[in-house]
Amino acid sequence: MNILKNYLAVVLVAVLMSACGGGGTKEQAASKEVAEAPAAESATAVPDSVALVIEGTDNMKFNKDELKVTEGQVVTLTLKHVGSMPKGSMGHNWVLLAAKADPAVFGAAATSAPDTDYIPQDKLDWVIAHTPVIGGGEEATITFEAPAAGYYKFICSFPGHWGVMQGDFVVQPK
Ligand SMILES: [Cu+2]
């Protein structure tokens, strides 16, 4: 009787060991799937256009401090004023400045340009694109082509706003 018990125990161990050995096949299958993945990814193309939305608030803030696009893309940007204060006291615009522009100098000059959406007309070569000034509950959409790859600044040029209402506009190479 004891001999039979021992024999069964040996058989059981042998079965367990062969079950563990089977795990190797699964691991091999998984690593094969990983190796095939990159080919599928490289087929993804950059879209020709991109739509961006940025919000301005009654607290003098943009809801984003970075926007990213790819060189050559047609950019459709919508600025939404999600507050309720009027354009005269808490107006916002969105201005994309050229890389050579100095935001502080532009912001200071903008205060004397209320009739042109706070875009100083003697500094138009510093402006890549801009929306009009809007008030609470309003929105404005503009379309422009993304400039050359690099880092740009966007600001709101309403008097006193550029210092806090600003962010990076990143243009990635194609
Ligand atoms: Cu503003």
mmCIF file of C-alpha atoms and ligand atoms in Angstrom:
data_model
loop_
_atom_site.group_PDB
_atom_site.id
_atom_site.type_symbol
_atom_site.label_atom_id
_atom_site.label_comp_id
_atom_site.label_asym_id
_atom_site.label_seq_id
_atom_site.Cartn_x
_atom_site.Cartn_y
_atom_site.Cartn_z
ATOM 1 C CA MET A 1 0.000 0.000 0.000
ATOM 2 C CA ASN A 2 2.823 2.394 0.886
ATOM 3 C CA ILE A 3 4.570 1.635 -2.360
ATOM 4 C CA LEU A 4 1.448 2.560 -4.306
ATOM 5 C CA LYS A 5 1.137 5.904 -2.439
ATOM 6 C CA ASN A 6 4.734 6.808 -3.226
ATOM 7 C CA TYR A 7 4.256 5.887 -6.861
ATOM 8 C CA LEU A 8 1.219 8.187 -7.115
ATOM 9 C CA ALA A 9 3.171 11.047 -5.548
ATOM 10 C CA VAL A 10 5.936 10.690 -8.142
ATOM 11 C CA VAL A 11 3.401 10.710 -10.971
ATOM 12 C CA LEU A 12 1.744 13.841 -9.550
ATOM 13 C CA VAL A 13 5.075 15.724 -9.378
ATOM 14 C CA ALA A 14 5.848 14.721 -12.945
ATOM 15 C CA VAL A 15 2.469 16.078 -14.151
ATOM 16 C CA LEU A 16 2.957 19.406 -12.325
ATOM 17 C CA MET A 17 6.438 19.841 -13.796
ATOM 18 C CA SER A 18 5.266 19.281 -17.342
ATOM 19 C CA ALA A 19 2.423 21.816 -16.829
ATOM 20 C CA CYS A 20 4.937 24.499 -15.787
ATOM 21 C CA GLY A 21 7.106 23.695 -18.798
ATOM 22 C CA GLY A 22 4.206 24.632 -21.061
ATOM 23 C CA GLY A 23 4.495 28.306 -19.979
ATOM 24 C CA GLY A 24 7.489 28.806 -22.232
ATOM 25 C CA THR A 25 5.407 28.622 -25.370
ATOM 26 C CA LYS A 26 3.118 31.457 -24.231
ATOM 27 C CA GLU A 27 6.063 33.765 -23.518
ATOM 28 C CA GLN A 28 7.472 33.124 -26.971
ATOM 29 C CA ALA A 29 4.144 34.035 -28.562
ATOM 30 C CA ALA A 30 3.951 37.318 -26.623
ATOM 31 C CA SER A 31 7.428 38.462 -27.629
ATOM 32 C CA LYS A 32 6.583 37.789 -31.258
ATOM 33 C CA GLU A 33 3.593 40.196 -31.065
ATOM 34 C CA VAL A 34 5.787 42.971 -29.595
ATOM 35 C CA ALA A 35 8.343 42.562 -32.379
ATOM 36 C CA GLU A 36 5.654 43.086 -35.035
ATOM 37 C CA ALA A 37 4.145 46.284 -33.479
ATOM 38 C CA PRO A 38 6.519 49.057 -34.790
ATOM 39 C CA ALA A 39 5.710 48.361 -38.462
ATOM 40 C CA ALA A 40 2.042 49.234 -37.892
ATOM 41 C CA GLU A 41 2.925 52.479 -36.026
ATOM 42 C CA SER A 42 5.186 53.894 -38.731
ATOM 43 C CA ALA A 43 2.269 53.809 -41.189
ATOM 44 C CA THR A 44 0.449 56.575 -39.207
ATOM 45 C CA ALA A 45 0.576 59.895 -41.123
ATOM 46 C CA VAL A 46 0.382 63.424 -39.653
ATOM 47 C CA PRO A 47 -2.989 64.968 -40.547
ATOM 48 C CA ASP A 48 -3.005 68.012 -42.899
ATOM 49 C CA SER A 49 -5.040 70.070 -40.451
ATOM 50 C CA VAL A 50 -5.612 70.396 -36.743
ATOM 51 C CA ALA A 51 -8.343 72.056 -34.664
ATOM 52 C CA LEU A 52 -7.431 73.725 -31.363
ATOM 53 C CA VAL A 53 -9.687 75.249 -28.703
ATOM 54 C CA ILE A 54 -8.489 77.538 -25.939
ATOM 55 C CA GLU A 55 -10.578 79.265 -23.295
ATOM 56 C CA GLY A 56 -10.202 82.610 -21.559
ATOM 57 C CA THR A 57 -11.888 83.326 -18.227
ATOM 58 C CA ASP A 58 -13.140 86.203 -16.079
ATOM 59 C CA ASN A 59 -10.109 85.462 -13.862
ATOM 60 C CA MET A 60 -7.761 86.626 -16.633
ATOM 61 C CA LYS A 61 -6.483 83.153 -17.481
ATOM 62 C CA PHE A 62 -6.126 80.844 -20.458
ATOM 63 C CA ASN A 63 -7.004 77.210 -19.721
ATOM 64 C CA LYS A 64 -3.894 75.999 -21.596
ATOM 65 C CA ASP A 65 -0.242 77.032 -21.364
ATOM 66 C CA GLU A 66 0.937 74.943 -24.306
ATOM 67 C CA LEU A 67 -0.417 74.183 -27.767
ATOM 68 C CA LYS A 68 1.267 71.725 -30.150
ATOM 69 C CA VAL A 69 1.000 71.439 -33.922
ATOM 70 C CA THR A 70 3.139 70.092 -36.759
ATOM 71 C CA GLU A 71 4.950 72.182 -39.352
ATOM 72 C CA GLY A 72 2.801 73.002 -42.399
ATOM 73 C CA GLN A 73 -0.514 72.006 -40.774
ATOM 74 C CA VAL A 74 -3.548 74.186 -41.369
ATOM 75 C CA VAL A 75 -4.499 75.270 -37.849
ATOM 76 C CA THR A 76 -8.068 76.175 -36.953
ATOM 77 C CA LEU A 77 -8.032 77.845 -33.566
ATOM 78 C CA THR A 78 -11.113 78.780 -31.578
ATOM 79 C CA LEU A 79 -10.870 81.184 -28.656
ATOM 80 C CA LYS A 80 -13.802 80.934 -26.247
ATOM 81 C CA HIS A 81 -14.443 83.503 -23.534
ATOM 82 C CA VAL A 82 -16.144 81.291 -20.958
ATOM 83 C CA GLY A 83 -16.727 84.148 -18.507
ATOM 84 C CA SER A 84 -19.500 86.754 -18.467
ATOM 85 C CA MET A 85 -17.581 90.041 -18.115
ATOM 86 C CA PRO A 86 -17.810 92.515 -21.010
ATOM 87 C CA LYS A 87 -15.197 93.034 -23.697
ATOM 88 C CA GLY A 88 -14.388 96.512 -22.376
ATOM 89 C CA SER A 89 -13.193 95.380 -18.941
ATOM 90 C CA MET A 90 -12.173 91.720 -19.410
ATOM 91 C CA GLY A 91 -11.713 91.332 -23.150
ATOM 92 C CA HIS A 92 -9.437 88.595 -24.502
ATOM 93 C CA ASN A 93 -7.724 87.891 -27.773
ATOM 94 C CA TRP A 94 -5.234 85.230 -28.829
ATOM 95 C CA VAL A 95 -2.085 86.450 -30.542
ATOM 96 C CA LEU A 96 0.617 84.164 -31.943
ATOM 97 C CA LEU A 97 3.908 86.048 -31.909
ATOM 98 C CA ALA A 98 6.800 85.544 -34.292
ATOM 99 C CA ALA A 99 9.936 84.006 -32.762
ATOM 100 C CA LYS A 100 11.749 87.367 -32.996
ATOM 101 C CA ALA A 101 9.012 89.230 -31.072
ATOM 102 C CA ASP A 102 9.513 90.496 -27.534
ATOM 103 C CA PRO A 103 6.250 89.781 -25.641
ATOM 104 C CA ALA A 104 6.889 92.575 -23.102
ATOM 105 C CA VAL A 105 7.503 95.205 -25.790
ATOM 106 C CA PHE A 106 4.513 93.974 -27.786
ATOM 107 C CA GLY A 107 2.282 93.938 -24.703
ATOM 108 C CA ALA A 108 3.257 97.500 -23.813
ATOM 109 C CA ALA A 109 2.670 98.771 -27.362
ATOM 110 C CA ALA A 110 -0.696 96.989 -27.508
ATOM 111 C CA THR A 111 -2.211 99.188 -24.780
ATOM 112 C CA SER A 112 -2.358 102.103 -27.236
ATOM 113 C CA ALA A 113 -4.081 100.089 -29.974
ATOM 114 C CA PRO A 114 -7.685 99.618 -28.743
ATOM 115 C CA ASP A 115 -9.138 100.291 -32.205
ATOM 116 C CA THR A 116 -7.258 97.400 -33.821
ATOM 117 C CA ASP A 117 -8.002 94.620 -31.300
ATOM 118 C CA TYR A 118 -4.915 95.637 -29.306
ATOM 119 C CA ILE A 119 -2.658 94.726 -32.209
ATOM 120 C CA PRO A 120 -0.152 97.593 -32.611
ATOM 121 C CA GLN A 121 -0.075 98.297 -36.343
ATOM 122 C CA ASP A 122 3.630 99.173 -36.368
ATOM 123 C CA LYS A 123 4.427 95.641 -35.091
ATOM 124 C CA LEU A 124 2.463 93.545 -37.555
ATOM 125 C CA ASP A 125 5.667 91.750 -38.603
ATOM 126 C CA TRP A 126 5.727 90.283 -35.070
ATOM 127 C CA VAL A 127 2.274 88.744 -35.516
ATOM 128 C CA ILE A 128 1.759 85.362 -37.179
ATOM 129 C CA ALA A 129 -1.980 85.157 -36.450
ATOM 130 C CA HIS A 130 -4.529 86.716 -34.087
ATOM 131 C CA THR A 131 -8.203 86.669 -33.173
ATOM 132 C CA PRO A 132 -10.314 89.764 -32.506
ATOM 133 C CA VAL A 133 -10.931 90.811 -28.894
ATOM 134 C CA ILE A 134 -14.042 89.111 -27.489
ATOM 135 C CA GLY A 135 -16.090 89.432 -24.306
ATOM 136 C CA GLY A 136 -17.835 86.955 -21.995
ATOM 137 C CA GLY A 137 -19.915 84.300 -23.770
ATOM 138 C CA GLU A 138 -18.361 85.019 -27.161
ATOM 139 C CA GLU A 139 -16.001 82.999 -29.328
ATOM 140 C CA ALA A 140 -13.830 83.621 -32.377
ATOM 141 C CA THR A 141 -12.251 81.190 -34.842
ATOM 142 C CA ILE A 142 -9.250 81.808 -37.067
ATOM 143 C CA THR A 143 -7.385 79.635 -39.563
ATOM 144 C CA PHE A 144 -3.705 79.918 -40.406
ATOM 145 C CA GLU A 145 -0.801 77.790 -41.535
ATOM 146 C CA ALA A 146 1.589 76.570 -38.845
ATOM 147 C CA PRO A 147 4.949 78.351 -39.116
ATOM 148 C CA ALA A 148 8.359 76.664 -39.356
ATOM 149 C CA ALA A 149 9.233 74.143 -36.641
ATOM 150 C CA GLY A 150 10.240 75.817 -33.394
ATOM 151 C CA TYR A 151 8.972 77.446 -30.206
ATOM 152 C CA TYR A 152 6.672 80.473 -30.303
ATOM 153 C CA LYS A 153 4.740 82.446 -27.686
ATOM 154 C CA PHE A 154 1.037 83.145 -27.653
ATOM 155 C CA ILE A 155 -0.433 85.915 -25.531
ATOM 156 C CA CYS A 156 -3.592 87.885 -24.874
ATOM 157 C CA SER A 157 -2.678 91.487 -25.708
ATOM 158 C CA PHE A 158 -5.585 93.140 -23.848
ATOM 159 C CA PRO A 159 -3.995 95.768 -21.568
ATOM 160 C CA GLY A 160 -2.375 94.175 -18.525
ATOM 161 C CA HIS A 161 -3.088 90.576 -19.583
ATOM 162 C CA TRP A 162 -0.015 89.351 -21.475
ATOM 163 C CA GLY A 163 2.040 88.725 -18.311
ATOM 164 C CA VAL A 164 -0.308 85.991 -17.073
ATOM 165 C CA MET A 165 -2.223 85.109 -20.229
ATOM 166 C CA GLN A 166 0.538 83.503 -22.251
ATOM 167 C CA GLY A 167 1.837 80.115 -23.295
ATOM 168 C CA ASP A 168 4.065 78.146 -25.647
ATOM 169 C CA PHE A 169 3.081 77.325 -29.197
ATOM 170 C CA VAL A 170 5.205 74.350 -30.182
ATOM 171 C CA VAL A 171 5.611 73.513 -33.870
ATOM 172 C CA GLN A 172 7.040 70.030 -34.341
ATOM 173 C CA PRO A 173 9.014 69.150 -37.474
ATOM 174 C CA LYS A 174 7.213 67.055 -40.116
HETATM 175 CU CU CU B 1 -7.070 88.692 -21.869
#
